[in-house]
Amino acid sequence: MPGSAGRDASAYGVGVAFARCDDGYTPDVHEAAETRETREAGEAGVASGATEAMEATEAKLTLTVDGSARTVTVDTRTSLLDALRERLGVTSPKKGCDHGQCGACTVLLDGRRTLSCLSLAVAQQGRDVVTASGLDDSGDLHPMQEAFVEHDALQCGYCTPGQICSAVGVLEEAAAGHPSLVTDPDVPAGSAVPLTDDEIRERMSGNLCRCGAYVDIVAAIRDVAAQRPPVPSR
Amino acid sequence: MRPFTYERALDPADAVARVAAHPDAAYLGGGTNLVDHLRLGVAAPGRLVDVSRLALDRVESRDDGGLRIGAAVRNSDLAAHPSVRHDFPVLSQALLAGASGQIRNMATTAGNLLQRTRCRYFQDVTTPCNKREPGSGCPAVEGRNRTLAILGASEHCVATHPSDMAVALAALDADVVVLGPSGERRIPMADLHRLPGDEPARDTTLDPGELITAVELAPLPAARRSAYRKVRDRASYAFALVSVAAVLEVEDGVVREVRIALGGVAHKPWRATRAEEALRGREATAEGFRAAAEAELGAARPLSENAFKVPMARNAITATLRGLVRAAGERA
Ligand SMILES: Cc1cc2nc3c(=O)[nH]c(=O)nc-3n(C[C@H](O)[C@H](O)[C@H](O)COP(=O)(O)OP(=O)(O)OC[C@H]3O[C@@H](n4cnc5c(N)ncnc54)[C@H](O)[C@@H]3O)c2cc1C
Ligand code: SF4
Ligand code: FES
Ligand code: FES
């Protein structure tokens, strides 16, 4: 590894001791204060300062994915979605558009629904990722998954893992009192928002379904909302 | 995609130092606009400095009753904040009218302000665009411009600013706090974004390397009666064709305080000062609202595909103000 200067990459958290120079990119010399880097890097996990003559465009990353600690070295350009699918073999999040427009790549990141296609993997160091396949520890179906099966809330199924992660996020957000655009302003701040069909539709609008299973998706979520489901297992 | 290095800033000053020293460095917030631009080739920084985990993630009450909103507060958390919902409902509504639940969980206050236009030519690197490539021309002037500007545009660029949140902040006269290599300064919202003129590549008046650290709201009791109305092609998850943020205080049928900003119509959130002037101290009537809207839109210069936005904006302004009057239990 040129430029790794004999340092242990793991000392840097996200820290990176690999420099790539096979792609025509000529990095310039890094000038950040090395001492502070070294002092803070474990926690701040910066990718800088790890090399003297070359800059790092790869990064070592540790994440929890569906309950297991996973470590992978990625090009800094890699999205969380590609890291999961291509590098870690976690294929339940789907790539629909890769531009934040469809929701197929939705995962729960530290418990919040997030688009993995617009998340850089390298920026997620230390975070907890739950995909549709890891919603239930025990290997059973999560209540939201059962409801989707029960209500036939899919046709081809491509959007489904994203719909399910998003729906689990919706339940959490509503329970935590997060309003939506259609929430009655008289619902006091901080108290749980009842999930009417209008609420479900508005809150799920970031998940497109080309098969048009929307009616049954709303029915499935309505059912689980009515049962006051447990919080996601992680 | 051009390779880049990734660094996580330790604190705001460290972030500024890291970016200011490198002309090709960029700040990374939630990434919902920038990562898309990296992939599209619209942006090609050599170095990303992540500011999304800085301790700028709190909404704090100021002693005077105003709010200080950290630059890294997520849009969903800001929209849900009790003081925002109670004291500045227009801001909560504008945030909730934007993007999707997932994107709002990711997007930051600063990133939202600095998101770039959704003009299709800007986003398509195979076409010319003065904003992306100065001097290459503006195909939108004669091309597809249905979603673009009717106010304040130039022959060089007719783009619109896409943020909903920024429109509410413009109506609320927010201040944007920025940290640069030579210290901190405050920029009134009205001066943060600029009109395209002959320099459409510059969206804002920020200097290179300046970091947004916070947005501040002075207390504005009238804002408890405020609303955001967004007109779009579908009911949710679409950018505004036209939007209106308004604050209205009516006493004994007379307009005491009014602030109106428009979205989807210009290169920046458009503060409708002419309409405000036409309303202040006058009777709050539907006809008055309409006439004020028309006074503002007299300056509109619609493009080949977007003349519909003029009556749409007029109706949206009128309906928003009437809604606020009704909510106050008065008549108009
Ligand atoms: C499908 C889709 C639909 C959308 N619909 C809407 C909509 O209806 N309404 C709406 O308003 N928005 C909409 N958005 C846009 C969304 O709101 C923005 O992408 C988001 O707010 C950007 O915030 P971010 O933190 O992710 O910014 P980033 O993508 O991280 O950054 C955006 C810009 O800000 C700069 N930046 C970030 N932080 C700082 C800082 N602290 N100081 C200085 N510069 C900084 C970055 O360098 C970059 O140039 C939509 C987006 C998508 C993908
Ligand atoms: S309107 Fe502005 S952003 Fe769109 S093509 Fe013209 S110059 Fe580019
Ligand atoms: S693949 Fe992420 S939103 Fe479409
Ligand atoms: S089930 Fe086919 S896209 Fe939704």
XYZ file of C-alpha atoms and ligand atoms in Angstrom:
635
model
C 0.000 0.000 0.000
C 1.815 3.078 -1.095
C 1.707 5.873 1.361
C 0.316 3.953 4.279
C 3.515 4.875 6.076
C 3.397 1.834 8.248
C 0.401 3.001 10.267
C -2.313 0.741 11.433
C -5.450 1.710 9.633
C -7.601 0.600 12.514
C -6.159 3.398 14.612
C -8.191 5.773 12.499
C -11.719 4.544 12.995
C -13.056 5.060 9.507
C -9.486 5.830 9.072
C -7.869 4.965 5.991
C -4.450 3.942 5.180
C -4.986 2.925 1.609
C -4.332 5.195 -1.258
C -5.385 4.455 -4.766
C -3.303 5.765 -7.581
C -4.360 3.447 -10.366
C -7.155 5.617 -11.604
C -5.384 8.630 -12.960
C -6.178 10.725 -9.925
C -3.159 12.447 -8.490
C -3.836 13.373 -4.933
C -2.023 16.309 -3.504
C -0.178 16.347 -0.250
C -2.365 16.424 2.768
C -1.803 19.259 5.169
C -4.138 18.631 8.084
C -2.621 18.753 11.514
C -1.285 15.279 11.992
C -1.081 15.513 15.749
C -4.712 16.331 16.191
C -5.624 13.675 13.663
C -3.754 11.122 15.650
C -5.262 12.241 18.899
C -8.842 12.465 17.759
C -8.994 10.062 14.929
C -10.228 7.100 16.923
C -13.407 8.959 17.705
C -13.680 11.342 14.798
C -12.669 8.690 12.348
C -11.393 10.942 9.670
C -9.944 9.633 6.505
C -7.418 12.365 6.332
C -3.927 12.526 7.588
C -3.432 8.842 7.137
C -1.000 9.194 4.331
C 1.876 11.452 3.638
C 2.208 11.605 -0.083
C -1.095 10.133 -1.194
C -4.634 10.671 -0.154
C -7.052 7.978 0.704
C -9.943 7.277 -1.558
C -10.692 3.998 0.151
C -11.875 3.622 3.680
C -12.277 0.848 6.170
C -15.714 0.881 7.632
C -17.358 -0.964 10.481
C -21.129 -1.149 10.685
C -23.740 -3.255 12.376
C -25.863 -4.821 9.673
C -28.971 -6.724 10.736
C -27.429 -7.328 14.115
C -23.939 -8.424 13.042
C -20.798 -6.324 13.106
C -19.416 -6.080 9.591
C -16.177 -4.547 8.404
C -15.431 -3.709 4.818
C -13.024 -1.522 2.888
C -14.830 0.596 0.336
C -14.004 3.198 -2.245
C -15.190 6.489 -0.734
C -17.606 6.856 -3.643
C -19.569 3.742 -2.671
C -23.135 4.283 -1.526
C -24.404 2.458 1.526
C -26.732 0.615 -0.852
C -23.867 -0.673 -3.000
C -21.792 -1.521 0.069
C -24.672 -3.613 1.415
C -25.556 -5.308 -1.844
C -22.275 -5.665 -3.650
C -19.783 -5.942 -0.822
C -21.676 -7.434 2.086
C -24.149 -9.630 0.229
C -27.139 -8.016 1.895
C -29.521 -7.807 -1.027
C -32.863 -6.995 0.536
C -32.534 -3.236 -0.073
C -33.170 -2.724 -3.778
C -31.819 -0.251 -6.286
C -34.772 1.291 -8.087
C -33.525 4.673 -9.225
C -30.249 5.395 -7.383
C -31.351 9.059 -7.145
C -33.529 9.229 -4.056
C -36.754 9.131 -6.004
C -38.296 5.715 -5.372
C -37.620 4.486 -1.835
C -36.707 0.911 -2.857
C -33.375 1.229 -1.059
C -34.903 2.285 2.290
C -33.188 0.882 5.384
C -33.348 1.804 9.056
C -30.189 3.658 10.003
C -29.836 4.034 13.752
C -33.554 3.271 13.777
C -34.612 5.941 11.286
C -35.734 5.258 7.750
C -33.084 6.412 5.328
C -32.343 6.143 1.626
C -29.248 3.995 1.329
C -28.640 5.096 -2.279
C -28.026 8.712 -1.222
C -25.921 7.740 1.805
C -22.200 7.426 1.331
C -21.049 4.231 3.004
C -17.964 5.916 4.398
C -20.112 8.437 6.262
C -21.927 5.693 8.188
C -19.014 4.473 10.321
C -20.234 2.864 13.527
C -23.915 3.074 12.685
C -26.590 0.438 12.985
C -28.240 -0.651 9.753
C -31.391 -2.758 9.734
C -32.726 -3.978 6.413
C -36.012 -5.712 5.724
C -34.307 -9.084 6.148
C -33.096 -8.196 9.632
C -36.244 -6.703 11.106
C -36.822 -9.700 13.326
C -34.002 -11.242 15.367
C -35.623 -14.581 15.738
C -35.821 -15.279 12.047
C -39.600 -14.982 12.082
C -41.452 -12.485 9.988
C -41.846 -9.034 11.512
C -45.520 -8.109 12.009
C -45.233 -5.660 9.118
C -43.983 -8.431 6.848
C -46.815 -10.709 7.962
C -49.317 -7.963 7.221
C -47.895 -7.454 3.730
C -48.290 -11.193 3.059
C -51.751 -11.246 4.599
C -52.956 -8.315 2.508
C -51.190 -9.303 -0.696
C -49.518 -5.895 -0.575
C -47.194 -6.602 -3.468
C -47.045 -7.922 -6.956
C -43.480 -8.190 -8.249
C -42.066 -7.454 -4.790
C -39.230 -5.223 -5.913
C -40.356 -2.221 -3.892
C -41.444 -4.349 -0.927
C -38.347 -4.419 1.300
C -38.181 -0.625 1.028
C -41.920 -0.292 1.677
C -41.637 -2.470 4.760
C -38.655 -0.632 6.243
C -40.366 2.647 5.508
C -43.620 1.471 7.098
C -41.771 0.361 10.240
C -40.186 3.822 10.325
C -43.592 5.462 9.892
C -44.982 3.655 12.944
C -42.030 4.781 15.024
C -42.250 8.382 13.835
C -45.990 8.601 14.447
C -45.587 7.046 17.904
C -42.876 9.607 18.680
C -45.256 12.416 17.765
C -43.641 13.431 14.481
C -46.290 15.260 12.462
C -46.861 14.936 8.731
C -48.286 17.482 6.332
C -51.796 16.120 6.920
C -51.588 15.933 10.706
C -54.319 17.854 12.490
C -52.579 20.902 13.998
C -54.572 20.299 17.174
C -52.652 17.099 17.924
C -50.374 18.388 20.686
C -46.650 18.344 19.952
C -45.015 15.239 21.314
C -48.105 13.070 21.519
C -48.541 10.092 19.215
C -50.204 10.815 15.889
C -53.063 8.445 14.978
C -52.347 6.775 11.635
C -55.395 7.432 9.490
C -55.302 6.303 5.879
C -54.465 9.867 4.844
C -51.565 9.863 7.267
C -50.309 6.536 5.935
C -50.526 7.711 2.325
C -48.748 10.983 3.009
C -46.036 9.409 5.123
C -45.416 6.613 2.613
C -45.279 8.898 -0.427
C -41.526 8.409 -0.763
C -42.019 4.738 -1.640
C -43.185 4.176 -5.175
C -44.701 0.914 -6.386
C -44.736 0.399 -10.118
C -47.135 -2.485 -9.720
C -49.585 -0.188 -7.998
C -50.099 -2.271 -4.864
C -50.780 0.910 -2.913
C -54.291 0.053 -1.740
C -53.115 -3.163 -0.097
C -49.960 -1.529 1.257
C -52.120 1.023 3.070
C -54.335 -1.798 4.368
C -51.339 -3.735 5.669
C -49.904 -0.729 7.477
C -53.322 0.214 8.867
C -53.595 -3.274 10.360
C -50.223 -3.189 12.042
C -50.803 0.355 13.280
C -54.068 -0.781 14.860
C -52.271 -3.620 16.668
C -49.761 -1.199 18.224
C -46.828 -3.249 17.137
C -43.647 -3.669 19.090
C -40.809 -1.314 18.246
C -38.404 -2.774 15.693
C -36.223 -5.356 17.282
C -33.129 -3.209 17.016
C -17.433 9.818 -10.621
C -14.253 11.574 -9.684
C -12.496 9.974 -6.720
C -12.549 12.014 -3.541
C -11.205 11.818 -0.058
C -13.561 11.801 2.883
C -12.907 13.523 6.176
C -15.106 14.039 9.167
C -14.691 17.497 10.657
C -14.085 17.697 14.390
C -15.760 21.046 15.011
C -16.937 23.994 12.916
C -13.560 25.755 12.882
C -11.861 22.543 11.839
C -14.407 22.096 9.048
C -13.757 25.592 7.740
C -9.991 25.087 7.877
C -10.268 21.854 5.937
C -12.457 23.298 3.197
C -10.980 26.774 2.958
C -7.539 25.357 2.242
C -8.780 23.392 -0.770
C -10.694 24.996 -3.624
C -12.069 21.626 -4.700
C -13.369 20.637 -1.272
C -17.073 20.534 -0.400
C -19.048 20.184 2.798
C -21.211 17.090 3.104
C -24.488 17.351 5.001
C -27.136 14.655 4.665
C -25.884 14.099 1.132
C -29.347 13.957 -0.406
C -28.473 16.572 -2.997
C -24.701 16.375 -3.128
C -24.439 12.585 -3.471
C -26.939 12.728 -6.318
C -24.835 15.449 -7.953
C -21.657 13.408 -7.559
C -23.368 10.549 -9.335
C -24.759 12.790 -12.074
C -21.400 14.504 -12.581
C -22.940 17.872 -11.695
C -20.479 18.202 -8.814
C -16.986 16.739 -8.771
C -15.189 17.722 -5.577
C -11.883 16.087 -4.768
C -12.468 16.204 -1.056
C -15.578 15.880 1.078
C -15.637 17.261 4.573
C -18.515 15.734 6.505
C -20.246 18.267 8.745
C -23.363 16.193 9.387
C -22.118 14.861 12.717
C -20.944 18.167 14.134
C -22.570 19.239 17.384
C -24.796 21.634 15.420
C -27.769 19.323 15.794
C -29.848 21.172 18.361
C -32.756 23.580 18.274
C -32.300 26.017 21.133
C -34.600 28.691 22.522
C -32.998 32.109 22.673
C -33.464 34.296 25.720
C -35.660 36.677 23.749
C -38.046 33.884 22.735
C -36.514 33.313 19.322
C -34.909 30.085 18.126
C -31.428 29.042 17.117
C -31.532 26.097 14.743
C -28.287 24.186 14.299
C -27.081 23.634 10.744
C -27.066 19.860 11.184
C -30.582 19.513 12.601
C -32.461 17.064 10.394
C -35.475 18.429 8.561
C -37.815 15.905 10.221
C -36.647 16.840 13.718
C -37.007 20.534 12.995
C -40.531 20.052 11.659
C -41.481 18.098 14.792
C -39.928 20.502 17.282
C -42.634 21.772 19.676
C -41.520 25.429 19.501
C -41.407 25.344 15.725
C -44.861 23.797 15.534
C -46.310 26.253 18.023
C -44.516 29.527 17.281
C -43.584 29.161 13.595
C -46.075 26.695 12.087
C -45.240 27.934 8.573
C -41.747 26.503 8.978
C -42.949 23.120 10.185
C -45.474 22.937 7.343
C -42.935 23.943 4.696
C -40.518 21.265 5.867
C -43.233 18.627 5.879
C -44.316 19.654 2.386
C -40.827 18.880 1.077
C -39.357 15.628 -0.202
C -40.248 12.370 1.632
C -40.055 11.010 5.160
C -36.765 9.266 4.421
C -35.186 12.345 2.846
C -36.340 14.589 5.687
C -34.690 12.206 8.149
C -31.406 12.730 6.290
C -31.491 16.330 5.089
C -29.901 19.038 7.228
C -30.897 22.677 7.723
C -27.803 23.964 5.911
C -27.975 21.413 3.109
C -31.613 22.225 2.522
C -30.811 25.944 2.153
C -27.978 25.195 -0.249
C -29.652 22.557 -2.381
C -29.398 23.428 -6.048
C -31.974 23.913 -8.758
C -33.899 20.982 -10.210
C -33.710 22.520 -13.725
C -33.395 19.455 -15.940
C -30.554 20.929 -17.991
C -28.566 21.730 -14.882
C -28.864 18.085 -13.847
C -27.992 16.709 -17.279
C -24.294 17.113 -17.992
C -24.782 16.332 -21.677
C -26.560 19.665 -22.181
C -25.257 23.224 -21.915
C -26.136 25.200 -18.793
C -24.767 28.535 -17.614
C -25.179 27.584 -13.999
C -23.171 24.374 -14.309
C -20.788 25.554 -17.008
C -20.623 29.349 -17.194
C -20.872 30.669 -20.731
C -22.245 27.462 -22.250
C -25.739 28.911 -22.699
C -29.173 28.395 -21.231
C -31.301 25.904 -23.155
C -34.213 26.418 -20.743
C -34.993 29.903 -22.036
C -36.287 28.403 -25.256
C -36.710 24.847 -24.037
C -38.443 23.033 -21.229
C -39.207 25.682 -18.655
C -42.605 24.713 -17.270
C -41.268 24.487 -13.717
C -38.938 27.481 -13.928
C -39.010 31.155 -12.989
C -41.540 33.881 -13.630
C -39.872 36.545 -11.482
C -36.363 37.969 -11.310
C -34.816 35.759 -13.986
C -32.213 36.853 -16.529
C -31.457 35.837 -20.081
C -28.606 33.794 -18.625
C -30.658 31.635 -16.292
C -34.326 31.105 -15.511
C -33.914 28.481 -12.801
C -35.923 28.292 -9.587
C -34.685 27.505 -6.110
C -36.327 24.269 -5.016
C -36.376 24.520 -1.233
C -39.674 24.763 0.616
C -38.019 25.432 3.971
C -36.160 28.449 2.590
C -39.438 30.073 1.558
C -40.751 29.866 5.116
C -37.456 31.192 6.480
C -37.653 34.112 4.048
C -41.134 34.998 5.283
C -39.880 34.784 8.877
C -36.887 37.069 8.194
C -34.463 34.474 9.517
C -30.758 35.135 9.868
C -28.213 32.655 8.607
C -25.100 32.370 10.748
C -21.951 31.456 8.844
C -18.377 30.810 9.848
C -15.591 31.599 7.421
C -11.821 31.678 7.508
C -11.994 35.232 8.864
C -14.706 34.673 11.442
C -18.447 34.629 11.895
C -21.070 36.751 10.177
C -24.839 36.846 9.935
C -26.689 37.014 6.650
C -30.369 37.965 6.494
C -32.289 35.276 4.565
C -33.245 37.854 1.947
C -29.557 38.252 1.118
C -28.417 34.618 1.257
C -29.691 33.555 -2.142
C -29.225 35.789 -5.168
C -30.868 36.434 -8.505
C -29.016 34.950 -11.476
C -28.076 38.184 -13.280
C -25.045 37.484 -15.428
C -23.522 35.149 -12.858
C -25.980 32.248 -12.575
C -23.298 29.850 -11.350
C -23.514 31.549 -7.969
C -26.646 30.543 -6.096
C -25.771 32.411 -2.920
C -23.683 35.225 -1.499
C -21.554 32.818 0.554
C -17.821 33.133 0.113
C -15.801 30.039 -0.724
C -15.261 27.891 2.343
C -17.978 29.523 4.427
C -19.827 27.075 6.657
C -23.421 27.600 7.705
C -23.544 26.904 11.436
C -27.074 27.955 12.349
C -30.276 29.670 11.347
C -31.776 32.087 13.843
C -35.362 33.231 14.195
C -36.221 36.381 16.094
C -39.450 36.193 18.059
C -42.472 37.018 15.917
C -45.741 36.580 17.783
C -47.717 37.109 14.573
C -46.113 33.957 13.169
C -48.298 31.773 15.383
C -50.828 32.525 12.673
C -48.813 31.448 9.662
C -49.162 28.862 6.940
C -47.461 27.254 3.968
C -49.366 26.310 0.854
C -47.698 24.294 -1.886
C -49.129 23.704 -5.342
C -47.621 20.771 -7.196
C -48.264 18.135 -9.829
C -49.171 15.480 -7.264
C -50.363 15.677 -3.695
C -47.091 14.590 -2.139
C -43.402 14.035 -2.941
C -43.125 16.608 -5.712
C -41.390 19.949 -5.946
C -43.482 23.099 -5.870
C -44.848 24.655 -9.008
C -45.762 27.564 -6.785
C -45.732 27.876 -3.025
C -46.656 30.555 -0.527
C -45.422 31.123 3.009
C -47.450 33.718 4.860
C -47.757 35.316 8.278
C -50.897 37.334 8.874
C -52.191 39.265 11.825
C -55.586 40.869 11.510
C -57.154 43.073 14.146
C -60.695 44.387 13.833
C -60.681 43.437 10.190
C -57.482 45.361 9.468
C -54.123 43.843 8.489
C -51.638 44.621 11.260
C -48.763 42.412 10.192
C -48.209 40.488 6.986
C -45.256 38.680 5.495
C -45.404 36.746 2.283
C -42.742 34.754 0.452
C -43.166 32.751 -2.707
C -41.460 29.546 -3.802
C -41.170 27.946 -7.220
C -41.202 31.297 -8.976
C -37.642 32.632 -8.825
C -33.945 31.902 -8.394
C -34.406 32.630 -4.699
C -37.251 32.567 -2.216
C -39.250 35.581 -3.396
C -40.300 37.975 -0.688
C -43.508 39.592 -1.889
C -42.822 43.059 -0.485
C -45.150 44.835 -2.909
C -48.049 42.666 -1.869
C -47.173 43.225 1.776
C -47.155 46.986 1.281
C -50.486 46.849 -0.465
C -51.962 45.003 2.522
C -50.474 46.538 5.647
C -52.996 48.769 7.446
C -55.735 47.936 4.945
C -58.888 45.952 5.404
C -58.467 42.202 5.205
C -60.764 41.281 2.336
C -60.564 38.657 -0.376
C -60.531 41.408 -3.016
C -57.721 43.174 -1.214
C -55.692 39.969 -1.058
C -56.189 39.373 -4.729
C -55.275 42.929 -5.666
C -52.136 42.698 -3.524
C -51.149 39.452 -5.214
C -51.676 41.077 -8.584
C -49.538 44.026 -7.546
C -46.710 41.619 -6.790
C -47.136 39.605 -9.952
C -47.219 42.647 -12.187
C -43.485 42.144 -12.507
C -43.870 38.537 -13.696
C -42.254 37.655 -17.026
C -43.431 34.139 -17.755
C -41.587 31.831 -20.144
C -42.988 29.812 -23.029
C -44.337 26.987 -20.850
C -45.056 28.545 -17.475
C -47.558 31.377 -17.908
C -49.943 29.275 -15.806
C -47.836 30.076 -12.774
C -48.981 33.699 -12.719
C -52.660 33.031 -11.964
C -51.625 30.029 -9.888
C -49.457 32.230 -7.669
C -52.175 34.853 -7.431
C -54.744 32.272 -6.367
C -52.331 30.597 -3.966
C -51.518 33.898 -2.242
C -55.194 34.783 -1.962
C -56.173 31.341 -0.683
C -53.354 31.250 1.862
C -54.283 34.642 3.308
C -57.972 33.797 3.368
C -57.178 30.533 5.125
C -55.267 32.432 7.791
C -58.124 34.864 8.296
C -60.571 31.981 8.646
C -58.286 30.221 11.095
C -58.341 33.362 13.210
C -62.118 33.196 13.252
C -62.510 36.358 11.182
C -64.078 36.785 7.781
C -62.602 37.488 4.366
C -36.537 12.836 -4.758
C -36.316 14.132 -4.028
C -37.375 14.975 -3.803
C -37.174 16.167 -3.119
N -38.238 16.994 -2.929
C -38.051 18.171 -2.281
C -39.124 19.077 -2.076
O -40.271 18.815 -2.459
N -38.872 20.241 -1.435
C -37.627 20.559 -0.978
O -37.460 21.620 -0.385
N -36.595 19.737 -1.179
C -36.782 18.559 -1.815
N -35.722 17.734 -2.027
C -34.382 18.213 -1.731
C -33.930 17.987 -0.319
O -34.692 18.782 0.557
C -32.446 18.394 -0.265
O -31.718 17.470 -1.026
C -31.919 18.432 1.130
O -32.602 19.379 1.920
C -30.433 18.765 1.131
O -29.925 18.660 2.448
P -28.656 17.724 2.744
O -28.285 17.927 4.172
O -28.888 16.334 2.317
O -27.588 18.447 1.815
P -26.318 17.901 1.044
O -26.737 17.154 -0.148
O -25.386 17.219 1.997
O -25.649 19.293 0.637
C -26.272 20.213 -0.221
C -25.303 21.379 -0.436
O -25.090 22.091 0.770
C -23.699 22.160 1.080
N -23.619 22.125 2.544
C -24.120 21.154 3.363
N -23.973 21.526 4.653
C -23.355 22.746 4.656
C -22.965 23.669 5.681
N -23.155 23.414 6.972
N -22.397 24.838 5.306
C -22.182 25.119 4.002
N -22.535 24.282 2.994
C -23.130 23.128 3.314
C -23.090 20.984 0.379
O -21.733 21.214 0.096
C -23.925 20.936 -0.884
O -23.470 21.874 -1.809
C -35.887 16.518 -2.663
C -34.829 15.659 -2.886
C -35.017 14.481 -3.550
C -33.848 13.570 -3.774
S -32.197 27.865 -16.331
Fe -30.242 28.112 -15.284
S -29.913 26.057 -14.488
Fe -31.420 25.815 -16.143
S -30.258 25.493 -18.060
Fe -30.545 27.667 -17.852
S -28.657 28.323 -16.854
Fe -28.831 26.159 -16.463
S -32.853 3.483 -5.165
Fe -32.744 4.850 -3.479
S -34.553 6.000 -3.729
Fe -34.545 4.792 -5.527
S -44.784 -4.732 -5.983
Fe -43.850 -4.355 -7.897
S -43.040 -2.377 -7.614
Fe -44.223 -2.622 -5.846
